[in-house]
PDB file of C-alpha atoms in Angstrom:
ATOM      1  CA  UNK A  16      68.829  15.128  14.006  1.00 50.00           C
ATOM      2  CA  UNK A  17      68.928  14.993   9.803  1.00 47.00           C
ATOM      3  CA  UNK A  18      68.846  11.112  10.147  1.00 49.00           C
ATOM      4  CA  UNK A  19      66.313  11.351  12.717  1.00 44.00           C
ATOM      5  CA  UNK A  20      64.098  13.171  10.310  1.00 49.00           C
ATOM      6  CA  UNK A  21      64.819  11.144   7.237  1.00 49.00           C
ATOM      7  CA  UNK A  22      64.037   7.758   9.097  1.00 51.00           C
ATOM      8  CA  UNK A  23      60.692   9.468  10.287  1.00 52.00           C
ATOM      9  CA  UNK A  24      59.963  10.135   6.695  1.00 56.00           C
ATOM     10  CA  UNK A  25      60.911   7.180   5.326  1.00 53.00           C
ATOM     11  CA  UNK A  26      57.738   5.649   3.609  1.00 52.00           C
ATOM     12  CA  UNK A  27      57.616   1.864   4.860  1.00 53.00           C
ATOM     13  CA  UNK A  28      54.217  -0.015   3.747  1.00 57.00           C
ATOM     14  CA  UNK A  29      54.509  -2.579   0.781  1.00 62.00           C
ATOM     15  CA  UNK A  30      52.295  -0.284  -1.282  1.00 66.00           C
ATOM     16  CA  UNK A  31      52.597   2.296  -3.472  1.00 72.00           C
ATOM     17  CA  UNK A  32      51.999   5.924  -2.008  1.00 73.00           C
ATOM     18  CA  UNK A  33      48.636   7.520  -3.208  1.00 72.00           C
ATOM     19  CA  UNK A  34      49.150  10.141  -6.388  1.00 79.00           C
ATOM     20  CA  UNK A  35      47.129  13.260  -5.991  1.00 81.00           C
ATOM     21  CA  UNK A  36      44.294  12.251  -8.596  1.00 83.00           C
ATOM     22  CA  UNK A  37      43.811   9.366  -6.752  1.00 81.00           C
ATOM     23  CA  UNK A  38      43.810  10.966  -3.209  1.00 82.00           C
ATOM     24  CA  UNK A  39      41.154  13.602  -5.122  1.00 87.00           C
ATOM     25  CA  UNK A  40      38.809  10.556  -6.193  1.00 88.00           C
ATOM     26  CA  UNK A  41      39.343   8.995  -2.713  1.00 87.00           C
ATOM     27  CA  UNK A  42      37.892  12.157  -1.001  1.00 92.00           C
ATOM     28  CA  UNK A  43      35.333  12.386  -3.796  1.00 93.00           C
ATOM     29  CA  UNK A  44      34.569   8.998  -3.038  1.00 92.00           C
ATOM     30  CA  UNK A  45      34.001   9.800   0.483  1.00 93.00           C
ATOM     31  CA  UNK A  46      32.303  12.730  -0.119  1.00 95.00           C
ATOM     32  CA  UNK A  47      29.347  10.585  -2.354  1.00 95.00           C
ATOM     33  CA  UNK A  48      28.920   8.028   0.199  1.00 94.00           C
ATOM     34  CA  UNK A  49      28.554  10.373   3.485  1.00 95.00           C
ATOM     35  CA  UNK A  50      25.768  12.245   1.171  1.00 95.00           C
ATOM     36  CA  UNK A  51      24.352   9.027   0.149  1.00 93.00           C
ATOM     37  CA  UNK A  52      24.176   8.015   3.891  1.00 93.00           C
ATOM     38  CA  UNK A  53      22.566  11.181   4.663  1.00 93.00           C
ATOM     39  CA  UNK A  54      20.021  11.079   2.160  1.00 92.00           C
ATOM     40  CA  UNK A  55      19.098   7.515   3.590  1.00 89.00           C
ATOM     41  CA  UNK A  56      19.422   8.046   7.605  1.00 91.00           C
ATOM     42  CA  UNK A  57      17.609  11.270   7.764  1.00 89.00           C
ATOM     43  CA  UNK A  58      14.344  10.697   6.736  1.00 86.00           C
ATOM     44  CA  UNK A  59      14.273   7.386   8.912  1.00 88.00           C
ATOM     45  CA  UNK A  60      15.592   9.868  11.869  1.00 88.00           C
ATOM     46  CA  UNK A  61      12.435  11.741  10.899  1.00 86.00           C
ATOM     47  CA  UNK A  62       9.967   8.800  10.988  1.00 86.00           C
ATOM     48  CA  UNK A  63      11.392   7.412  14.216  1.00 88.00           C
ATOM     49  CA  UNK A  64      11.650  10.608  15.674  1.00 88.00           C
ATOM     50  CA  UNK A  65       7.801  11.515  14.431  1.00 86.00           C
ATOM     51  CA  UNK A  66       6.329   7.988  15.565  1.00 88.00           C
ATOM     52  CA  UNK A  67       7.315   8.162  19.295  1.00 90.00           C
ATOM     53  CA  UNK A  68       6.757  12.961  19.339  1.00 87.00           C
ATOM     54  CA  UNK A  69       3.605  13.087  21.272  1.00 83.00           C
ATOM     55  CA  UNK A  70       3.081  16.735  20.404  1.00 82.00           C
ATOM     56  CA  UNK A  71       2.481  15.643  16.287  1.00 81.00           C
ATOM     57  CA  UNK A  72      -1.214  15.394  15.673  1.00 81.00           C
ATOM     58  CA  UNK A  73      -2.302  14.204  12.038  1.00 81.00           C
ATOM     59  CA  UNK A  74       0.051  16.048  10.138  1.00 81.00           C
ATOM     60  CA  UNK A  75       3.992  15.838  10.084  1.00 77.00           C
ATOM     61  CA  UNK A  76       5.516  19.086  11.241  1.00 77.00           C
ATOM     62  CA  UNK A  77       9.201  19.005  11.835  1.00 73.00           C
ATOM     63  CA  UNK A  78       9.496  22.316  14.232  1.00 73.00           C
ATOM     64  CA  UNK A  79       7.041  20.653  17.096  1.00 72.00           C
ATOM     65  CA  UNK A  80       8.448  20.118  20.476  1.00 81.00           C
ATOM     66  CA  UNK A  81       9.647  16.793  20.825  1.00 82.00           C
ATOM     67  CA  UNK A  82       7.720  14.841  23.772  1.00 84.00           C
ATOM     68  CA  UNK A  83       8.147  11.184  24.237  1.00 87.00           C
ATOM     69  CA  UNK A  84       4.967   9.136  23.920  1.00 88.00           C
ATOM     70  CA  UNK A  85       3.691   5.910  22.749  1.00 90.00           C
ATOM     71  CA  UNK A  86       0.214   7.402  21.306  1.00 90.00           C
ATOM     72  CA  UNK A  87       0.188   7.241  17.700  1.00 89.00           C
ATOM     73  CA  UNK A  88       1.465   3.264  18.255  1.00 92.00           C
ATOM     74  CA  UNK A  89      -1.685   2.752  20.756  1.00 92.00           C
ATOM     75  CA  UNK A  90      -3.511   4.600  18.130  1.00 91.00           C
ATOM     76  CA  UNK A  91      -2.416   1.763  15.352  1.00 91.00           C
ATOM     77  CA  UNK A  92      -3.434  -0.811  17.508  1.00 91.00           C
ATOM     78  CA  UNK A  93      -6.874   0.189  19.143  1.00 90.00           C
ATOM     79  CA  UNK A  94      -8.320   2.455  16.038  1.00 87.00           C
ATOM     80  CA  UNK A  95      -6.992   0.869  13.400  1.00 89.00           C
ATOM     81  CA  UNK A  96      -6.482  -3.049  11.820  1.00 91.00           C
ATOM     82  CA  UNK A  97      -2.711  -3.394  12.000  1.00 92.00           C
ATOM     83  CA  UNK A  98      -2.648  -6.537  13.759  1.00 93.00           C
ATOM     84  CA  UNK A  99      -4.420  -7.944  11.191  1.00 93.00           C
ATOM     85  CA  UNK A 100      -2.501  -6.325   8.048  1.00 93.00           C
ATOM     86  CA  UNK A 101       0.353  -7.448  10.069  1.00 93.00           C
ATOM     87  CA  UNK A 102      -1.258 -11.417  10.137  1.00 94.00           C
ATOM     88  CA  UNK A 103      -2.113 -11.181   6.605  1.00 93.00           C
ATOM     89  CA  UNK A 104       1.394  -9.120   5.539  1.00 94.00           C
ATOM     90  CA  UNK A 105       3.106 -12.295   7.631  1.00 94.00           C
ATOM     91  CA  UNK A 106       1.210 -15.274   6.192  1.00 94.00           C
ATOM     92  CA  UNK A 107       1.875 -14.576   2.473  1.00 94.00           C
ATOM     93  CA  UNK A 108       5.400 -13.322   3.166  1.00 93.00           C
ATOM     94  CA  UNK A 109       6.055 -16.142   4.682  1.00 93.00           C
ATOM     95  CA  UNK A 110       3.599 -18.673   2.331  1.00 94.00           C
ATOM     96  CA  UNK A 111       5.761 -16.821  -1.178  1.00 93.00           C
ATOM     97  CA  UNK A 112       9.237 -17.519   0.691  1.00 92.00           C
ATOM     98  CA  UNK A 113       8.334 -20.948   1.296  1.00 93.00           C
ATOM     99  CA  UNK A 114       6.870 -22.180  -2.419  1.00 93.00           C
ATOM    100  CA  UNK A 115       9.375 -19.773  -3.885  1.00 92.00           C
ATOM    101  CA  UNK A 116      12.369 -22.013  -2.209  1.00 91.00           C
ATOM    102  CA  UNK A 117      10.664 -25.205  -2.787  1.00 91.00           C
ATOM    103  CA  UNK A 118      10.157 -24.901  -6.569  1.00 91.00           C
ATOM    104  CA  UNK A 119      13.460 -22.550  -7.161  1.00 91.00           C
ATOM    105  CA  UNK A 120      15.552 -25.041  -5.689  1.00 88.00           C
ATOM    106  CA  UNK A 121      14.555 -27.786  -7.908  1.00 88.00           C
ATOM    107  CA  UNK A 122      14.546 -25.698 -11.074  1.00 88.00           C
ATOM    108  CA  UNK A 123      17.810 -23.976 -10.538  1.00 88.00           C
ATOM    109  CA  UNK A 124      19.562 -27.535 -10.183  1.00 87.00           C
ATOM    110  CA  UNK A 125      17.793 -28.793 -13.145  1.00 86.00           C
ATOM    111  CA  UNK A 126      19.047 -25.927 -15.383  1.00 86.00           C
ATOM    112  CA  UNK A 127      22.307 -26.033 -13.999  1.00 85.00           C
ATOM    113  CA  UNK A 128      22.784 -30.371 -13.549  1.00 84.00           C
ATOM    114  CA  UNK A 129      20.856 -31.290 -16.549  1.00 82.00           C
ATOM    115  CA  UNK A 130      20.709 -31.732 -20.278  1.00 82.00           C
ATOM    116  CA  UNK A 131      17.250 -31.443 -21.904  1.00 80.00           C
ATOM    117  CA  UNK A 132      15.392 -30.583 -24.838  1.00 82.00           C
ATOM    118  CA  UNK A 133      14.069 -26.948 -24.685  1.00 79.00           C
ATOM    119  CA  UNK A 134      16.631 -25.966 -22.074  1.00 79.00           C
ATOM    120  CA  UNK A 135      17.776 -22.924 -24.196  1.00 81.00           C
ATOM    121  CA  UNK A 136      14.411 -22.165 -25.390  1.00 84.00           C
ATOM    122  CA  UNK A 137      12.574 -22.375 -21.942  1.00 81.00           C
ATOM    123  CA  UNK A 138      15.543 -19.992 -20.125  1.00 79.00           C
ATOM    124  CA  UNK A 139      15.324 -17.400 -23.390  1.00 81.00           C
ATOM    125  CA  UNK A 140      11.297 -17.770 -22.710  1.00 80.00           C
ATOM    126  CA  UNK A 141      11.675 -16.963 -18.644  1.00 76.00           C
ATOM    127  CA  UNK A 142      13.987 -13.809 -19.543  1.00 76.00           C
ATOM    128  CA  UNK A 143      11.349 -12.411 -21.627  1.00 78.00           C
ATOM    129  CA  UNK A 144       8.848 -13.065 -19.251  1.00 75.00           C
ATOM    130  CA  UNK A 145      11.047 -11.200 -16.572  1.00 73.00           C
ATOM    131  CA  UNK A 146      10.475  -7.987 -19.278  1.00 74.00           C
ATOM    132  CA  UNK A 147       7.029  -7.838 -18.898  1.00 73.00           C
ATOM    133  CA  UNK A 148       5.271  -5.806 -15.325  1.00 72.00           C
ATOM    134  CA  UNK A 149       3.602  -8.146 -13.068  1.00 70.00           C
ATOM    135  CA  UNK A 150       0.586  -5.682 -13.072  1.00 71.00           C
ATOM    136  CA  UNK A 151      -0.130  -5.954 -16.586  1.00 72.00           C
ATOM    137  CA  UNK A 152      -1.664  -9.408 -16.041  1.00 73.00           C
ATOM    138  CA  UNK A 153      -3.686  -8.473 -13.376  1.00 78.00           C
ATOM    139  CA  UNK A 154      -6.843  -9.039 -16.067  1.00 78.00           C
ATOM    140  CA  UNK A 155      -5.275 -12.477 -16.011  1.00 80.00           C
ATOM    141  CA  UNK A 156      -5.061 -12.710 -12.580  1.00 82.00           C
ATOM    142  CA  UNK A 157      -8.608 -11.439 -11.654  1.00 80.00           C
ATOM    143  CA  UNK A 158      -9.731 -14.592 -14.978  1.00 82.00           C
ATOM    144  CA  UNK A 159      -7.539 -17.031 -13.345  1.00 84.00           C
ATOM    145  CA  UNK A 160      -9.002 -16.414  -9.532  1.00 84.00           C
ATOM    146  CA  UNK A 161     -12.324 -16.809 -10.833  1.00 85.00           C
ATOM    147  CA  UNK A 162     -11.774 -20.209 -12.434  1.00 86.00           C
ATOM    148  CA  UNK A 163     -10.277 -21.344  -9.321  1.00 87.00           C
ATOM    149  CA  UNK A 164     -12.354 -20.316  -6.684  1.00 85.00           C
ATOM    150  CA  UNK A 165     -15.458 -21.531  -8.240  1.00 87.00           C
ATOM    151  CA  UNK A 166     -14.023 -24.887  -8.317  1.00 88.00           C
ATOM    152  CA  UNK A 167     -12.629 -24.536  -5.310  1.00 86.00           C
ATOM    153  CA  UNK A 168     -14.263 -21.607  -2.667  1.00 85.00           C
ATOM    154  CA  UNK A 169     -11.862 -22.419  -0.190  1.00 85.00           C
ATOM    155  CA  UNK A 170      -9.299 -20.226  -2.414  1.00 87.00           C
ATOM    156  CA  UNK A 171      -8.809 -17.024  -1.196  1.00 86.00           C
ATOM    157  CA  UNK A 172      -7.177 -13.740  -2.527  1.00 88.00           C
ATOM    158  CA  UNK A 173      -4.670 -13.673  -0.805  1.00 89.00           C
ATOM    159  CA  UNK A 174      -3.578 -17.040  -1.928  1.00 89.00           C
ATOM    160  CA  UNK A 175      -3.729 -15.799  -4.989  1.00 89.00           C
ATOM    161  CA  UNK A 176      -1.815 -13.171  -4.226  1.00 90.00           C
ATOM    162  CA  UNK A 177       0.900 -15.889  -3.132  1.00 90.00           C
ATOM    163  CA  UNK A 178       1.221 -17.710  -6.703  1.00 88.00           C
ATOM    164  CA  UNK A 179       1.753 -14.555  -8.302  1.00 88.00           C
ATOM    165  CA  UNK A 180       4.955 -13.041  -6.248  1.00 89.00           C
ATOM    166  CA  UNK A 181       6.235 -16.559  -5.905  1.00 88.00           C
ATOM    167  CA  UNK A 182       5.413 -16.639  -9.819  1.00 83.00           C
ATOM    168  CA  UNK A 183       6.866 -13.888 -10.745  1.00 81.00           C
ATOM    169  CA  UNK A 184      10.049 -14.653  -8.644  1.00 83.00           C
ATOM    170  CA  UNK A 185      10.773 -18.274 -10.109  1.00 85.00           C
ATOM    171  CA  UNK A 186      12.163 -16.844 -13.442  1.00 83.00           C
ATOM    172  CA  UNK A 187      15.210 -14.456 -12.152  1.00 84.00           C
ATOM    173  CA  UNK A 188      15.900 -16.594  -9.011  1.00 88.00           C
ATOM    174  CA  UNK A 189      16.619 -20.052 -11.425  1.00 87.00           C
ATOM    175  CA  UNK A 190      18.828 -17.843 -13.262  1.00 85.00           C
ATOM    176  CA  UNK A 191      20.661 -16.683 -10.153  1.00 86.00           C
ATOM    177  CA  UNK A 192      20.862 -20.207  -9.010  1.00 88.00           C
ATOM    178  CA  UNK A 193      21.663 -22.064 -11.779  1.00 87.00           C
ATOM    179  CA  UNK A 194      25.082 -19.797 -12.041  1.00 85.00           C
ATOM    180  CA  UNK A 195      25.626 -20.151  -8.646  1.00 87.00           C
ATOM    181  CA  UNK A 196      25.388 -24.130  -9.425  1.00 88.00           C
ATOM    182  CA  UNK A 197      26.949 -23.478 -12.183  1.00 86.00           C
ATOM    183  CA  UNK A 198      30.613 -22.512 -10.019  1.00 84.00           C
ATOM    184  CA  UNK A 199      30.464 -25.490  -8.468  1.00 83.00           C
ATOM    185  CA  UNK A 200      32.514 -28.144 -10.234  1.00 83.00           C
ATOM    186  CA  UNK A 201      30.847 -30.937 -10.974  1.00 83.00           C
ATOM    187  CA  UNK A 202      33.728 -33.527 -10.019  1.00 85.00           C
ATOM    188  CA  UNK A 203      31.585 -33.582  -6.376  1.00 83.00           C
ATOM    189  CA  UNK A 204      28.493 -34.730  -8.261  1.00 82.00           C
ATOM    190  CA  UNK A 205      31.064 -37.434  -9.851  1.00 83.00           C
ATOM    191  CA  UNK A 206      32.541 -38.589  -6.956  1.00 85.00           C
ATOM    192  CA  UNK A 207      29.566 -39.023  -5.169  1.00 83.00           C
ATOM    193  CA  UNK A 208      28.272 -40.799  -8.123  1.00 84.00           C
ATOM    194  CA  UNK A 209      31.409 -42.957  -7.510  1.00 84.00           C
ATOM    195  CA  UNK A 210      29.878 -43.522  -3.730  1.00 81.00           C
ATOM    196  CA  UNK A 211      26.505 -44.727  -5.154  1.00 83.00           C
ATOM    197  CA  UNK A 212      24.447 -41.362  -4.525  1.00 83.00           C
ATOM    198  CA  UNK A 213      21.412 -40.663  -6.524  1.00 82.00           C
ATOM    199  CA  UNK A 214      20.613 -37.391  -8.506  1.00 81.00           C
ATOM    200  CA  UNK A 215      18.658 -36.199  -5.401  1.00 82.00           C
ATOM    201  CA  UNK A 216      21.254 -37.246  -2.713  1.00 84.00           C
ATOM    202  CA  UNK A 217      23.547 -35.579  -4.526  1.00 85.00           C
ATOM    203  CA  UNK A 218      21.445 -32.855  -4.305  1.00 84.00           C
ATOM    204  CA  UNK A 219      20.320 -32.873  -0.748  1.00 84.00           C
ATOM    205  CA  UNK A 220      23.804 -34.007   0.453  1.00 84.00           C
ATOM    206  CA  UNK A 221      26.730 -32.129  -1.582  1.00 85.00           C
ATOM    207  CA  UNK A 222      24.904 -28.998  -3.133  1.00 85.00           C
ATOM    208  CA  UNK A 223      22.107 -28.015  -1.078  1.00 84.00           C
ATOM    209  CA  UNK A 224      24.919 -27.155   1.933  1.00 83.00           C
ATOM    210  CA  UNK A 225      26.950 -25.164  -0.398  1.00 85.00           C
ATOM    211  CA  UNK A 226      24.076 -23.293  -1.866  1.00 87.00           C
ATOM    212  CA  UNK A 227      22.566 -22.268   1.101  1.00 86.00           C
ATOM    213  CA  UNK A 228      23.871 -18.813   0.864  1.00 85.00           C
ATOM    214  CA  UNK A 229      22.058 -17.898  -1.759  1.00 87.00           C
ATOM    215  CA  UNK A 230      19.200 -19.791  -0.750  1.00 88.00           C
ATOM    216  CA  UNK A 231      18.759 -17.937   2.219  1.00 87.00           C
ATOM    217  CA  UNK A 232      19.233 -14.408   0.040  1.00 87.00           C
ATOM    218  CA  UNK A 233      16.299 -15.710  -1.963  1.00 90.00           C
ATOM    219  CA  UNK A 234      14.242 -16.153   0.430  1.00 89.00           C
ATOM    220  CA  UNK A 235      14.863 -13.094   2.188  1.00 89.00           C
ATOM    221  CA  UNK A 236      14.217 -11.231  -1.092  1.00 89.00           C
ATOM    222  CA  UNK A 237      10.881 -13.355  -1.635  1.00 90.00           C
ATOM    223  CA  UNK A 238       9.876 -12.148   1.957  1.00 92.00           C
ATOM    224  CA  UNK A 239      10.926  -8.821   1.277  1.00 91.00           C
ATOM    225  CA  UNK A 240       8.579  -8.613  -1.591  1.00 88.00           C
ATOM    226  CA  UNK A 241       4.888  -8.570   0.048  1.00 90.00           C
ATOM    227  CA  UNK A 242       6.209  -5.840   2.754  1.00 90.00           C
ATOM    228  CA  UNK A 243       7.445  -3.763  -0.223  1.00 87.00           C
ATOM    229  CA  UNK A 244       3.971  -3.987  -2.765  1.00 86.00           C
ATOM    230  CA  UNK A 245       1.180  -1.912  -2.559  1.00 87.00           C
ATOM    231  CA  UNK A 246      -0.133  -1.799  -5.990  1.00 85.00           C
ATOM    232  CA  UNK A 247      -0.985  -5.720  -6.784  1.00 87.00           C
ATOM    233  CA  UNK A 248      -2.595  -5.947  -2.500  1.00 88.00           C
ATOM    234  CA  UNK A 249      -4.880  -3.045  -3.232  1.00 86.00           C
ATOM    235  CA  UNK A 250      -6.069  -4.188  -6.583  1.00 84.00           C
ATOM    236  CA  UNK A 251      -6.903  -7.619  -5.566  1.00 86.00           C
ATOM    237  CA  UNK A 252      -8.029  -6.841  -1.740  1.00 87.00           C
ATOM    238  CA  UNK A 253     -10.805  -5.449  -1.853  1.00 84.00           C
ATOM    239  CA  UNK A 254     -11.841  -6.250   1.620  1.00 87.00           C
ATOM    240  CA  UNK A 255      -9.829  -4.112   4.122  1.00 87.00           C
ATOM    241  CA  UNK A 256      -9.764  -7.208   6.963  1.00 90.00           C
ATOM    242  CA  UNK A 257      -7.617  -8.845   4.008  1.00 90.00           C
ATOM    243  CA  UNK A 258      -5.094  -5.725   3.298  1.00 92.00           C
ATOM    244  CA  UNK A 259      -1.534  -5.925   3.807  1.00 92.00           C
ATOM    245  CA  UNK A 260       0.557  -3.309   5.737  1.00 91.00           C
ATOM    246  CA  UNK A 261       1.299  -0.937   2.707  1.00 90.00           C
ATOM    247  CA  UNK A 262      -2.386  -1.125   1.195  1.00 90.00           C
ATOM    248  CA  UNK A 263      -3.480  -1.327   5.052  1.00 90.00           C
ATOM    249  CA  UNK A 264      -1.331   1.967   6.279  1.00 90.00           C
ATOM    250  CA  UNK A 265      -2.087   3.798   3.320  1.00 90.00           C
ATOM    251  CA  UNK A 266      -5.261   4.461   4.081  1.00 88.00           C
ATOM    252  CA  UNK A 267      -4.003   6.666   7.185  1.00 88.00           C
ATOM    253  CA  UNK A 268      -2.127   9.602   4.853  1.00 87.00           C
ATOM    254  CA  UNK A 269      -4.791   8.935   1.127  1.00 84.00           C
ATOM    255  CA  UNK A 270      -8.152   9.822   2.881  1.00 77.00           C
ATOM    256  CA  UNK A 271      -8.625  13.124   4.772  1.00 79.00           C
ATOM    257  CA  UNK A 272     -11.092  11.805   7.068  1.00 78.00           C
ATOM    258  CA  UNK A 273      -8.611   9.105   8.225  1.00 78.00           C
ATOM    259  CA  UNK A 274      -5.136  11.105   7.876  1.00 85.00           C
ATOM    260  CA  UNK A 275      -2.732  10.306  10.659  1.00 87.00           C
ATOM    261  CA  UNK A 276       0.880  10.478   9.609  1.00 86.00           C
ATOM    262  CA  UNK A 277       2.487  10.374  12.880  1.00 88.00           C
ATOM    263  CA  UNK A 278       0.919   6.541  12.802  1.00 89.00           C
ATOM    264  CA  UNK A 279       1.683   6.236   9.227  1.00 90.00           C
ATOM    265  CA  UNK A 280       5.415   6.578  10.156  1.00 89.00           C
ATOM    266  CA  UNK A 281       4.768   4.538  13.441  1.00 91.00           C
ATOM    267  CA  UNK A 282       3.466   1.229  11.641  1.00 91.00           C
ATOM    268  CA  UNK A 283       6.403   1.611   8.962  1.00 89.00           C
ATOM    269  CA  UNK A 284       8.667   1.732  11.455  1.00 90.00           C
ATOM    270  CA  UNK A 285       6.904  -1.462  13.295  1.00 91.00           C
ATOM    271  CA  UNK A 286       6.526  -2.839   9.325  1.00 90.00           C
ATOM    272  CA  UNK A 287      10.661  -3.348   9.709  1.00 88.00           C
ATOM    273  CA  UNK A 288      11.230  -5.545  12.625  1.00 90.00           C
ATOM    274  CA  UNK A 289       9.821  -8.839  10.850  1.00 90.00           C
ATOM    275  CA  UNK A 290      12.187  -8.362   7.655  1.00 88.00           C
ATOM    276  CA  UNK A 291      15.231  -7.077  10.036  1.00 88.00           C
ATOM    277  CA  UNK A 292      14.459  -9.928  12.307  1.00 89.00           C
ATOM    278  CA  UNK A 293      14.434 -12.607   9.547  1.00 87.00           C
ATOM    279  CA  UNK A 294      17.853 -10.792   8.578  1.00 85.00           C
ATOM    280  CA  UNK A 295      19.583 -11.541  11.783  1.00 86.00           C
ATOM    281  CA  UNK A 296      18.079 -15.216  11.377  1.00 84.00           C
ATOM    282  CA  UNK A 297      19.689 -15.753   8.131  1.00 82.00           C
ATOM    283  CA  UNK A 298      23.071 -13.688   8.576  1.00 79.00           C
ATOM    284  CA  UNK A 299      25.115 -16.704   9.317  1.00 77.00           C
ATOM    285  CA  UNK A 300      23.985 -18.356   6.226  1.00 74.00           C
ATOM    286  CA  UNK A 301      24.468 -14.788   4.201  1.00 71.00           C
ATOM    287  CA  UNK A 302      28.010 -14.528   5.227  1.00 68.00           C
ATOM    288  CA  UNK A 303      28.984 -17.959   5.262  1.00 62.00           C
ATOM    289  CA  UNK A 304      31.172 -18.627   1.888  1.00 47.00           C
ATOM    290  CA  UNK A 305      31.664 -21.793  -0.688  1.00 41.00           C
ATOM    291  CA  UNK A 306      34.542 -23.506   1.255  1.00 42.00           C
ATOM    292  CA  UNK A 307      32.328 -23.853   4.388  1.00 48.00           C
ATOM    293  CA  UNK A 308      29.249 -25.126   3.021  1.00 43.00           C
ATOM    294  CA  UNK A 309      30.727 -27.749   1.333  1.00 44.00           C
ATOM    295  CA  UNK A 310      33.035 -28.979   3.894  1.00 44.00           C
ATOM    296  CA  UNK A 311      29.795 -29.234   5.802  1.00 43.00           C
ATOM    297  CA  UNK A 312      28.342 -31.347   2.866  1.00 42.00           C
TER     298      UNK A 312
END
């Protein structure tokens, strides 16, 4: 029976036994994330809970009777312009992602690949940039869409509201890229020098699979970016056919006459399927490591 209890406490994993300061910051650890998660999941509970509670009228109130209904989503669609925020929201979501690839791409193998005059000066010139606020060109912004559109009318705002988030997002996303680039040894470029590749089948054939990764983060980020804004949308759209969902839905809970919160939380709830759906989309590339993408190369 002694031996019986000895064997059953006999400790038998190849690691060391947790001390009790580090079971204490392991529970403390715990602790901090279940209150983090908590602070996150229960407002959404709230907002999905509010969009589909028939009984909530303009105003939030937590203490209603919950009653199933879809009325403050046929309210969004039959009182209010959500399809079109959600057409405009998509087309320069999708528009920034797009030029934001195309030109990052390029630029992040240049700074990585290449050996130019300025190199140093022109990365030290893009970090500063980063420092100052996109909104404290908007002056600019309102000069520059002037100049264009009167020589060509065919430019809109919202275009113009595509050059400046894919703008804004060329500086930090070369920088990201180029040290991604930057871990990949450059006796693959070689080699397929060896082979007779150009500088851009190089390019398209050995790095563009194993960057993909963090091309597909980028552009989820760039995506990300026109669903998130409110500020730059409702300075530079003034015409409310032409809002975005966040300038669009604000105007449901910042004007009295309009107020519907219950819709409010309704389209931002609806706001998250195109981002969560372009997540699924990219999650193979997301996960998908070094090794793999350049096997596939």
């Amino acid at each position: 029976m002694k031996q019986f209890k000895e064997e059953k406490n006999l400790y038998l994993s190849d690691k060391q036994p947790l001390s009790i300061s580090k079971k204490f910051f392991l529970m403390m650890s715990y602790i901090i994330l279940i209150c983090w998660a908590i602070v996150i999941i229960w407002p959404l509970f709230q907002m999905i809970l509010s969009a589909f509670n028939g009984k909530q009228e303009q105003y939030l109130t937590l203490n209603d009777p919950f009653v199933f209904s879809f009325k403050h989503f046929k309210y969004l669609f039959q009182e209010t312009l959500f399809l079109k925020w959600t057409q405009n929201t998509l087309f320069i979501a999708l528009a920034t992602a797009a030029l934001t690839l195309i030109i990052v791409s390029f630029t992040g193998y240049a700074y990585s690949r290449y050996r130019f005059k300025g190199k140093k000066v022109s990365l030290m010139a893009m970090m500063l940039i980063q420092a100052i606020p996109t909104f404290a060109g908007i002056t600019a912004y309102f000069t520059m869409y002037s100049v264009i559109s009167a020589i060509n009318p065919a430019f809109t705002r919202q275009m113009m509201l595509v050059l400046i988030y894919a703008g804004g997002g060329i500086a930090n996303n070369t920088f990201i890229l180029k040290g991604y680039i930057d871990s990949i040894s450059t006796e693959l470029d070689d080699a397929a020098k060896i082979d007779g590749c150009s500088n851009l089948q190089i390019y398209r054939l050995i790095i563009m699979p194993i960057v993909k990764p963090m091309l597909a983060l980028i552009a989820l980020w760039s995506f990300i970016g026109p669903f998130m804004d409110y500020l730059l949308p409702k300075v530079l759209l003034t015409n409310p056919e032409s809002y975005t969902l966040a300038a669009g839905l604000f105007t449901l809970i910042n004007d009295i006459r309009t107020i519907n919160q219950p819709a409010f939380a309704a389209g931002g709830l609806l706001t998250s399927i195109p981002v969560v759906i372009l997540f699924i989309v990219l999650q193979k590339q997301l996960v998908s490591g070094l090794a793999k993408g350049s096997v596939k190369g």
